[in-house]
PDB file of C-alpha atoms in Angstrom:
ATOM      1  CA  MET A  14      -0.724  -4.582  22.354  1.00 90.00           C
ATOM      2  CA  THR A  15       1.169  -1.813  20.380  1.00 96.00           C
ATOM      3  CA  ARG A  16       4.895  -1.732  21.338  1.00 97.00           C
ATOM      4  CA  ALA A  17       6.988   1.246  21.562  1.00 98.00           C
ATOM      5  CA  LYS A  18      10.648   2.196  20.556  1.00 98.00           C
ATOM      6  CA  ILE A  19      12.488   5.205  22.167  1.00 98.00           C
ATOM      7  CA  CYS A  20      15.053   6.064  19.736  1.00 97.00           C
ATOM      8  CA  GLY A  21      18.221   8.748  19.823  1.00 97.00           C
ATOM      9  CA  VAL A  22      18.739   8.179  23.490  1.00 98.00           C
ATOM     10  CA  THR A  23      21.972   9.776  24.670  1.00 98.00           C
ATOM     11  CA  THR A  24      21.918   9.686  28.482  1.00 98.00           C
ATOM     12  CA  PRO A  25      21.494   7.026  31.372  1.00 98.00           C
ATOM     13  CA  GLU A  26      18.303   9.201  32.374  1.00 98.00           C
ATOM     14  CA  ALA A  27      16.564   8.885  29.047  1.00 98.00           C
ATOM     15  CA  TYR A  28      17.679   5.166  28.909  1.00 98.00           C
ATOM     16  CA  THR A  29      15.862   4.402  32.255  1.00 98.00           C
ATOM     17  CA  ALA A  30      13.068   6.497  31.612  1.00 98.00           C
ATOM     18  CA  ALA A  31      12.420   4.371  28.459  1.00 98.00           C
ATOM     19  CA  VAL A  32      12.908   1.184  30.140  1.00 98.00           C
ATOM     20  CA  ASP A  33      11.006   2.090  33.303  1.00 98.00           C
ATOM     21  CA  GLY A  34       8.013   3.549  31.001  1.00 98.00           C
ATOM     22  CA  GLY A  35       7.705   0.248  29.382  1.00 97.00           C
ATOM     23  CA  ALA A  36       9.538   0.464  26.232  1.00 98.00           C
ATOM     24  CA  ALA A  37      10.141  -2.451  24.278  1.00 98.00           C
ATOM     25  CA  PHE A  38      13.132  -1.107  22.714  1.00 98.00           C
ATOM     26  CA  VAL A  39      15.582   1.463  23.016  1.00 98.00           C
ATOM     27  CA  GLY A  40      17.717   3.127  20.180  1.00 98.00           C
ATOM     28  CA  LEU A  41      21.113   4.742  19.973  1.00 98.00           C
ATOM     29  CA  VAL A  42      22.219   6.563  16.767  1.00 98.00           C
ATOM     30  CA  SER A  43      25.248   6.532  14.887  1.00 98.00           C
ATOM     31  CA  PHE A  44      25.081   9.048  12.460  1.00 96.00           C
ATOM     32  CA  GLU A  45      27.321  12.186  12.874  1.00 95.00           C
ATOM     33  CA  ARG A  46      24.924  14.704  11.035  1.00 92.00           C
ATOM     34  CA  SER A  47      22.056  13.631  13.823  1.00 94.00           C
ATOM     35  CA  PRO A  48      21.946  15.761  16.968  1.00 95.00           C
ATOM     36  CA  ARG A  49      21.562  12.068  18.702  1.00 96.00           C
ATOM     37  CA  HIS A  50      24.777  10.910  17.404  1.00 97.00           C
ATOM     38  CA  LEU A  51      27.028   8.981  19.566  1.00 98.00           C
ATOM     39  CA  SER A  52      30.176   7.910  18.743  1.00 98.00           C
ATOM     40  CA  VAL A  53      31.158   4.258  19.633  1.00 98.00           C
ATOM     41  CA  ASP A  54      33.103   5.223  22.609  1.00 98.00           C
ATOM     42  CA  GLN A  55      29.916   7.276  24.041  1.00 98.00           C
ATOM     43  CA  MET A  56      27.597   4.248  23.176  1.00 98.00           C
ATOM     44  CA  GLN A  57      29.793   1.833  24.705  1.00 98.00           C
ATOM     45  CA  ALA A  58      29.807   4.300  28.024  1.00 98.00           C
ATOM     46  CA  LEU A  59      26.195   4.491  28.125  1.00 98.00           C
ATOM     47  CA  MET A  60      25.617   0.687  27.942  1.00 98.00           C
ATOM     48  CA  ALA A  61      28.188   0.295  30.931  1.00 98.00           C
ATOM     49  CA  ALA A  62      26.049   3.211  32.861  1.00 98.00           C
ATOM     50  CA  VAL A  63      22.697   1.220  32.668  1.00 97.00           C
ATOM     51  CA  GLU A  64      21.044  -2.400  32.910  1.00 95.00           C
ATOM     52  CA  ARG A  65      20.080  -3.654  29.691  1.00 96.00           C
ATOM     53  CA  THR A  66      16.541  -5.171  30.191  1.00 96.00           C
ATOM     54  CA  VAL A  67      15.590  -4.501  26.827  1.00 98.00           C
ATOM     55  CA  PRO A  68      16.636  -5.069  23.046  1.00 98.00           C
ATOM     56  CA  VAL A  69      19.113  -2.155  21.873  1.00 98.00           C
ATOM     57  CA  VAL A  70      19.124  -1.243  18.509  1.00 98.00           C
ATOM     58  CA  VAL A  71      21.759   1.014  16.960  1.00 98.00           C
ATOM     59  CA  LEU A  72      20.639   3.295  13.914  1.00 98.00           C
ATOM     60  CA  THR A  73      23.243   3.504  11.354  1.00 98.00           C
ATOM     61  CA  VAL A  74      23.203   5.193   7.859  1.00 96.00           C
ATOM     62  CA  ASP A  75      24.974   3.475   4.921  1.00 97.00           C
ATOM     63  CA  ALA A  76      27.639   2.511   7.716  1.00 97.00           C
ATOM     64  CA  ASP A  77      30.943   0.630   6.169  1.00 97.00           C
ATOM     65  CA  ASP A  78      32.202  -2.398   7.222  1.00 98.00           C
ATOM     66  CA  SER A  79      34.669  -1.106   9.903  1.00 98.00           C
ATOM     67  CA  LEU A  80      32.616   1.091  11.813  1.00 98.00           C
ATOM     68  CA  LEU A  81      29.744  -2.010  11.942  1.00 98.00           C
ATOM     69  CA  ALA A  82      32.308  -4.225  13.390  1.00 98.00           C
ATOM     70  CA  ASP A  83      33.145  -1.754  15.887  1.00 98.00           C
ATOM     71  CA  ILE A  84      29.858  -1.333  17.095  1.00 98.00           C
ATOM     72  CA  ALA A  85      29.230  -5.029  16.960  1.00 98.00           C
ATOM     73  CA  ALA A  86      32.240  -5.697  19.458  1.00 98.00           C
ATOM     74  CA  ARG A  87      31.934  -2.979  21.713  1.00 98.00           C
ATOM     75  CA  VAL A  88      28.207  -2.148  22.040  1.00 98.00           C
ATOM     76  CA  ARG A  89      26.622  -5.460  21.209  1.00 98.00           C
ATOM     77  CA  PRO A  90      23.340  -4.222  19.993  1.00 98.00           C
ATOM     78  CA  ASP A  91      20.280  -6.708  19.638  1.00 98.00           C
ATOM     79  CA  PHE A  92      19.488  -4.919  16.332  1.00 98.00           C
ATOM     80  CA  ILE A  93      21.111  -2.677  13.487  1.00 98.00           C
ATOM     81  CA  GLN A  94      18.786  -0.473  11.888  1.00 98.00           C
ATOM     82  CA  LEU A  95      19.315   0.494   8.525  1.00 98.00           C
ATOM     83  CA  HIS A  96      18.377   4.027   7.670  1.00 94.00           C
ATOM     84  CA  GLY A  97      20.039   4.625   4.366  1.00 94.00           C
ATOM     85  CA  ALA A  98      20.039   3.420   0.981  1.00 93.00           C
ATOM     86  CA  GLU A  99      21.112  -0.155   1.881  1.00 96.00           C
ATOM     87  CA  THR A 100      19.714  -3.029  -0.336  1.00 96.00           C
ATOM     88  CA  PRO A 101      18.484  -6.475   0.929  1.00 95.00           C
ATOM     89  CA  GLU A 102      21.973  -8.179  -0.221  1.00 96.00           C
ATOM     90  CA  ARG A 103      23.653  -5.074   2.013  1.00 97.00           C
ATOM     91  CA  ALA A 104      21.338  -6.338   4.921  1.00 97.00           C
ATOM     92  CA  GLU A 105      22.583  -9.874   4.678  1.00 97.00           C
ATOM     93  CA  GLN A 106      26.002  -8.734   4.824  1.00 97.00           C
ATOM     94  CA  VAL A 107      25.335  -6.734   7.957  1.00 98.00           C
ATOM     95  CA  LEU A 108      23.781  -9.840   9.625  1.00 97.00           C
ATOM     96  CA  ALA A 109      26.724 -12.058   8.816  1.00 97.00           C
ATOM     97  CA  LEU A 110      28.953  -9.108  10.047  1.00 97.00           C
ATOM     98  CA  THR A 111      27.363  -8.019  13.035  1.00 98.00           C
ATOM     99  CA  GLY A 112      25.371 -11.056  14.182  1.00 97.00           C
ATOM    100  CA  ALA A 113      22.662  -8.572  14.986  1.00 98.00           C
ATOM    101  CA  GLY A 114      18.915  -8.506  13.893  1.00 98.00           C
ATOM    102  CA  ILE A 115      17.988  -6.209  11.283  1.00 98.00           C
ATOM    103  CA  ILE A 116      15.292  -3.316  10.854  1.00 98.00           C
ATOM    104  CA  LYS A 117      15.280  -1.897   7.858  1.00 97.00           C
ATOM    105  CA  ALA A 118      13.849   1.952   7.647  1.00 96.00           C
ATOM    106  CA  LEU A 119      11.788   2.556   4.483  1.00 95.00           C
ATOM    107  CA  PRO A 120      10.864   6.174   3.422  1.00 92.00           C
ATOM    108  CA  VAL A 121       7.145   6.527   2.673  1.00 92.00           C
ATOM    109  CA  SER A 122       5.281   9.053   0.570  1.00 89.00           C
ATOM    110  CA  THR A 123       2.769   6.944  -1.507  1.00 91.00           C
ATOM    111  CA  ALA A 124       1.495   3.749  -1.734  1.00 93.00           C
ATOM    112  CA  ALA A 125       4.080   2.046  -3.817  1.00 92.00           C
ATOM    113  CA  ASP A 126       6.632   3.010  -1.234  1.00 92.00           C
ATOM    114  CA  VAL A 127       4.766   0.617   0.965  1.00 93.00           C
ATOM    115  CA  GLU A 128       4.432  -1.916  -1.436  1.00 91.00           C
ATOM    116  CA  ALA A 129       8.116  -1.807  -1.709  1.00 89.00           C
ATOM    117  CA  ALA A 130       8.635  -3.346   1.955  1.00 91.00           C
ATOM    118  CA  ARG A 131       7.289  -6.882   0.565  1.00 89.00           C
ATOM    119  CA  GLU A 132      10.786  -7.243  -1.041  1.00 89.00           C
ATOM    120  CA  TRP A 133      12.635  -6.949   2.131  1.00 94.00           C
ATOM    121  CA  ASP A 134      12.664 -10.697   3.320  1.00 92.00           C
ATOM    122  CA  ALA A 135      16.354  -9.976   4.629  1.00 92.00           C
ATOM    123  CA  ALA A 136      15.028  -7.873   7.732  1.00 96.00           C
ATOM    124  CA  ASP A 137      13.508  -9.007  11.096  1.00 97.00           C
ATOM    125  CA  TYR A 138      11.461  -5.712  11.055  1.00 97.00           C
ATOM    126  CA  LEU A 139      10.477  -2.947   8.568  1.00 97.00           C
ATOM    127  CA  LEU A 140      10.226   0.400   9.824  1.00 97.00           C
ATOM    128  CA  PHE A 141       7.951   2.978   7.836  1.00 96.00           C
ATOM    129  CA  ASP A 142       9.181   6.715   8.059  1.00 93.00           C
ATOM    130  CA  ALA A 143       8.172   9.894   6.370  1.00 88.00           C
ATOM    131  CA  ARG A 144      10.195  10.401   3.465  1.00 81.00           C
ATOM    132  CA  PRO A 145      12.463  13.376   4.128  1.00 68.00           C
ATOM    133  CA  PRO A 146      12.369  16.648   2.159  1.00 53.00           C
ATOM    134  CA  ARG A 147      14.939  16.668  -0.947  1.00 60.00           C
ATOM    135  CA  ASP A 148      17.081  19.294   0.949  1.00 56.00           C
ATOM    136  CA  ALA A 149      17.394  17.192   3.887  1.00 52.00           C
ATOM    137  CA  ASP A 150      20.644  16.551   5.599  1.00 51.00           C
ATOM    138  CA  ARG A 151      19.492  13.138   7.330  1.00 51.00           C
ATOM    139  CA  PRO A 152      17.104  10.498   6.375  1.00 55.00           C
ATOM    140  CA  GLY A 153      14.972  10.693   9.669  1.00 48.00           C
ATOM    141  CA  GLY A 154      14.440  12.221  12.913  1.00 52.00           C
ATOM    142  CA  LEU A 155      12.762  15.457  11.329  1.00 51.00           C
ATOM    143  CA  GLY A 156       9.443  15.377  13.108  1.00 60.00           C
ATOM    144  CA  HIS A 157       7.578  14.974   9.776  1.00 70.00           C
ATOM    145  CA  THR A 158       4.529  12.829   9.330  1.00 86.00           C
ATOM    146  CA  PHE A 159       2.911  10.977   6.518  1.00 90.00           C
ATOM    147  CA  ASP A 160      -0.459   9.818   5.458  1.00 92.00           C
ATOM    148  CA  TRP A 161      -0.715   7.212   7.969  1.00 94.00           C
ATOM    149  CA  SER A 162      -3.996   5.645   6.216  1.00 94.00           C
ATOM    150  CA  LEU A 163      -1.203   4.222   3.645  1.00 94.00           C
ATOM    151  CA  LEU A 164      -0.827   1.735   6.284  1.00 94.00           C
ATOM    152  CA  ALA A 165      -4.545   1.089   7.336  1.00 92.00           C
ATOM    153  CA  ASP A 166      -5.127  -2.652   7.629  1.00 83.00           C
ATOM    154  CA  LEU A 167      -1.525  -3.261   6.146  1.00 89.00           C
ATOM    155  CA  LYS A 168      -0.670  -7.255   6.444  1.00 88.00           C
ATOM    156  CA  LEU A 169       2.963  -7.899   6.225  1.00 91.00           C
ATOM    157  CA  SER A 170       5.295 -11.381   7.035  1.00 90.00           C
ATOM    158  CA  LYS A 171       7.221  -8.991   9.113  1.00 93.00           C
ATOM    159  CA  PRO A 172       6.577  -6.922  12.219  1.00 96.00           C
ATOM    160  CA  TRP A 173       6.837  -3.289  11.261  1.00 96.00           C
ATOM    161  CA  PHE A 174       6.879   0.144  13.083  1.00 97.00           C
ATOM    162  CA  LEU A 175       5.523   3.357  12.229  1.00 97.00           C
ATOM    163  CA  ALA A 176       8.117   6.533  12.943  1.00 95.00           C
ATOM    164  CA  GLY A 177       7.896   9.808  11.617  1.00 92.00           C
ATOM    165  CA  GLY A 178       6.546  12.794  13.787  1.00 93.00           C
ATOM    166  CA  LEU A 179       5.015  10.737  16.382  1.00 96.00           C
ATOM    167  CA  THR A 180       4.400  12.911  19.875  1.00 97.00           C
ATOM    168  CA  PRO A 181       2.479  11.818  23.066  1.00 98.00           C
ATOM    169  CA  ASP A 182      -0.225  14.243  21.505  1.00 97.00           C
ATOM    170  CA  ASN A 183      -0.663  12.501  18.012  1.00 96.00           C
ATOM    171  CA  VAL A 184       0.509   8.729  18.742  1.00 97.00           C
ATOM    172  CA  ALA A 185      -2.855   7.635  19.886  1.00 97.00           C
ATOM    173  CA  GLU A 186      -4.615   8.773  16.607  1.00 96.00           C
ATOM    174  CA  ALA A 187      -1.667   6.897  14.648  1.00 96.00           C
ATOM    175  CA  ILE A 188      -2.735   3.630  16.309  1.00 96.00           C
ATOM    176  CA  ARG A 189      -6.303   3.986  15.727  1.00 95.00           C
ATOM    177  CA  ILE A 190      -5.822   4.856  11.987  1.00 94.00           C
ATOM    178  CA  THR A 191      -3.269   1.747  11.267  1.00 94.00           C
ATOM    179  CA  GLY A 192      -3.283  -0.821  13.971  1.00 93.00           C
ATOM    180  CA  VAL A 193       0.494  -0.507  13.853  1.00 94.00           C
ATOM    181  CA  PRO A 194       2.211  -3.383  15.982  1.00 95.00           C
ATOM    182  CA  LEU A 195       5.491  -1.040  16.820  1.00 97.00           C
ATOM    183  CA  VAL A 196       5.765   2.853  16.889  1.00 98.00           C
ATOM    184  CA  ASP A 197       9.154   4.649  16.968  1.00 97.00           C
ATOM    185  CA  VAL A 198       9.650   7.923  18.327  1.00 97.00           C
ATOM    186  CA  SER A 199      12.538  10.351  18.763  1.00 95.00           C
ATOM    187  CA  SER A 200      12.129  14.180  18.027  1.00 94.00           C
ATOM    188  CA  GLY A 201       8.815  13.646  19.526  1.00 96.00           C
ATOM    189  CA  VAL A 202       9.854  13.354  23.441  1.00 97.00           C
ATOM    190  CA  GLU A 203      12.556  16.004  22.986  1.00 97.00           C
ATOM    191  CA  THR A 204      12.849  19.624  24.306  1.00 97.00           C
ATOM    192  CA  ALA A 205      15.137  20.327  21.693  1.00 96.00           C
ATOM    193  CA  PRO A 206      16.931  18.576  19.119  1.00 94.00           C
ATOM    194  CA  GLY A 207      18.651  15.637  20.631  1.00 95.00           C
ATOM    195  CA  VAL A 208      17.711  16.628  24.360  1.00 97.00           C
ATOM    196  CA  LYS A 209      15.112  13.860  25.707  1.00 98.00           C
ATOM    197  CA  ASP A 210      12.777  14.667  28.196  1.00 98.00           C
ATOM    198  CA  SER A 211      11.932  11.791  30.682  1.00 98.00           C
ATOM    199  CA  GLY A 212       8.292  13.409  31.345  1.00 98.00           C
ATOM    200  CA  LEU A 213       7.547  13.228  27.728  1.00 98.00           C
ATOM    201  CA  ILE A 214       9.007   9.444  27.071  1.00 98.00           C
ATOM    202  CA  ARG A 215       6.714   8.757  30.023  1.00 98.00           C
ATOM    203  CA  ALA A 216       3.883  10.566  28.616  1.00 98.00           C
ATOM    204  CA  PHE A 217       4.183   8.732  25.038  1.00 98.00           C
ATOM    205  CA  LEU A 218       4.622   5.214  26.386  1.00 98.00           C
ATOM    206  CA  ASP A 219       1.398   5.882  28.823  1.00 97.00           C
ATOM    207  CA  ARG A 220      -0.409   6.952  25.482  1.00 97.00           C
ATOM    208  CA  VAL A 221       0.846   3.983  23.249  1.00 97.00           C
ATOM    209  CA  ARG A 222      -0.371   1.861  26.332  1.00 96.00           C
ATOM    210  CA  ASP A 223      -3.751   3.233  26.417  1.00 95.00           C
ATOM    211  CA  ALA A 224      -4.403   3.630  22.869  1.00 93.00           C
ATOM    212  CA  SER A 225      -3.540  -0.095  22.092  1.00 74.00           C
ATOM    213  CA  PRO A 226      -5.672  -2.467  20.538  1.00 63.00           C
ATOM    214  CA  ARG A 227      -6.486  -5.393  22.800  1.00 58.00           C
TER     215      ARG A 227
END
């Protein structure tokens, strides 16, 4: 079955909706330009307010060692998602520093972008996201899709996510086209930037479950 990650969670209510709805991962964002940004204090408080029953991912963008060490010590994520210009060498450093698994996000607009994923032995998971416009102020969470046919029948040695503009209305089609093992949603389950909706979260997870290849 295709599994799902609900990213950009900021409240206990959204976290609970994700877990109760069957999400395989829950993501928090540490990036100040994102409307979903949480400080380390806020992430720590959120984790203290919920029961951790699924892997927690903290999304970072070219974070420095000090921030990563603070996240590792106080939030204890299962995975760090690298969503910037990090290299495979940097991913290995992050693993050594935090002890967390690595999810590497890769921007996609062409087939060459997909092929570049094969260089990422340092990651536990890969995540294909829509390449942001040149004038974008952040690398993801913009609600943009890309040509899903670029991922059709993709075979990689690593498990991989599809992200970028997914919603309850289009995720079944995305799964049908790509056969993706994992999907990631953020803005597609919000009523406003950074405001998760429990009903949309449940609807997304239901659509993923119904559409999953068996």
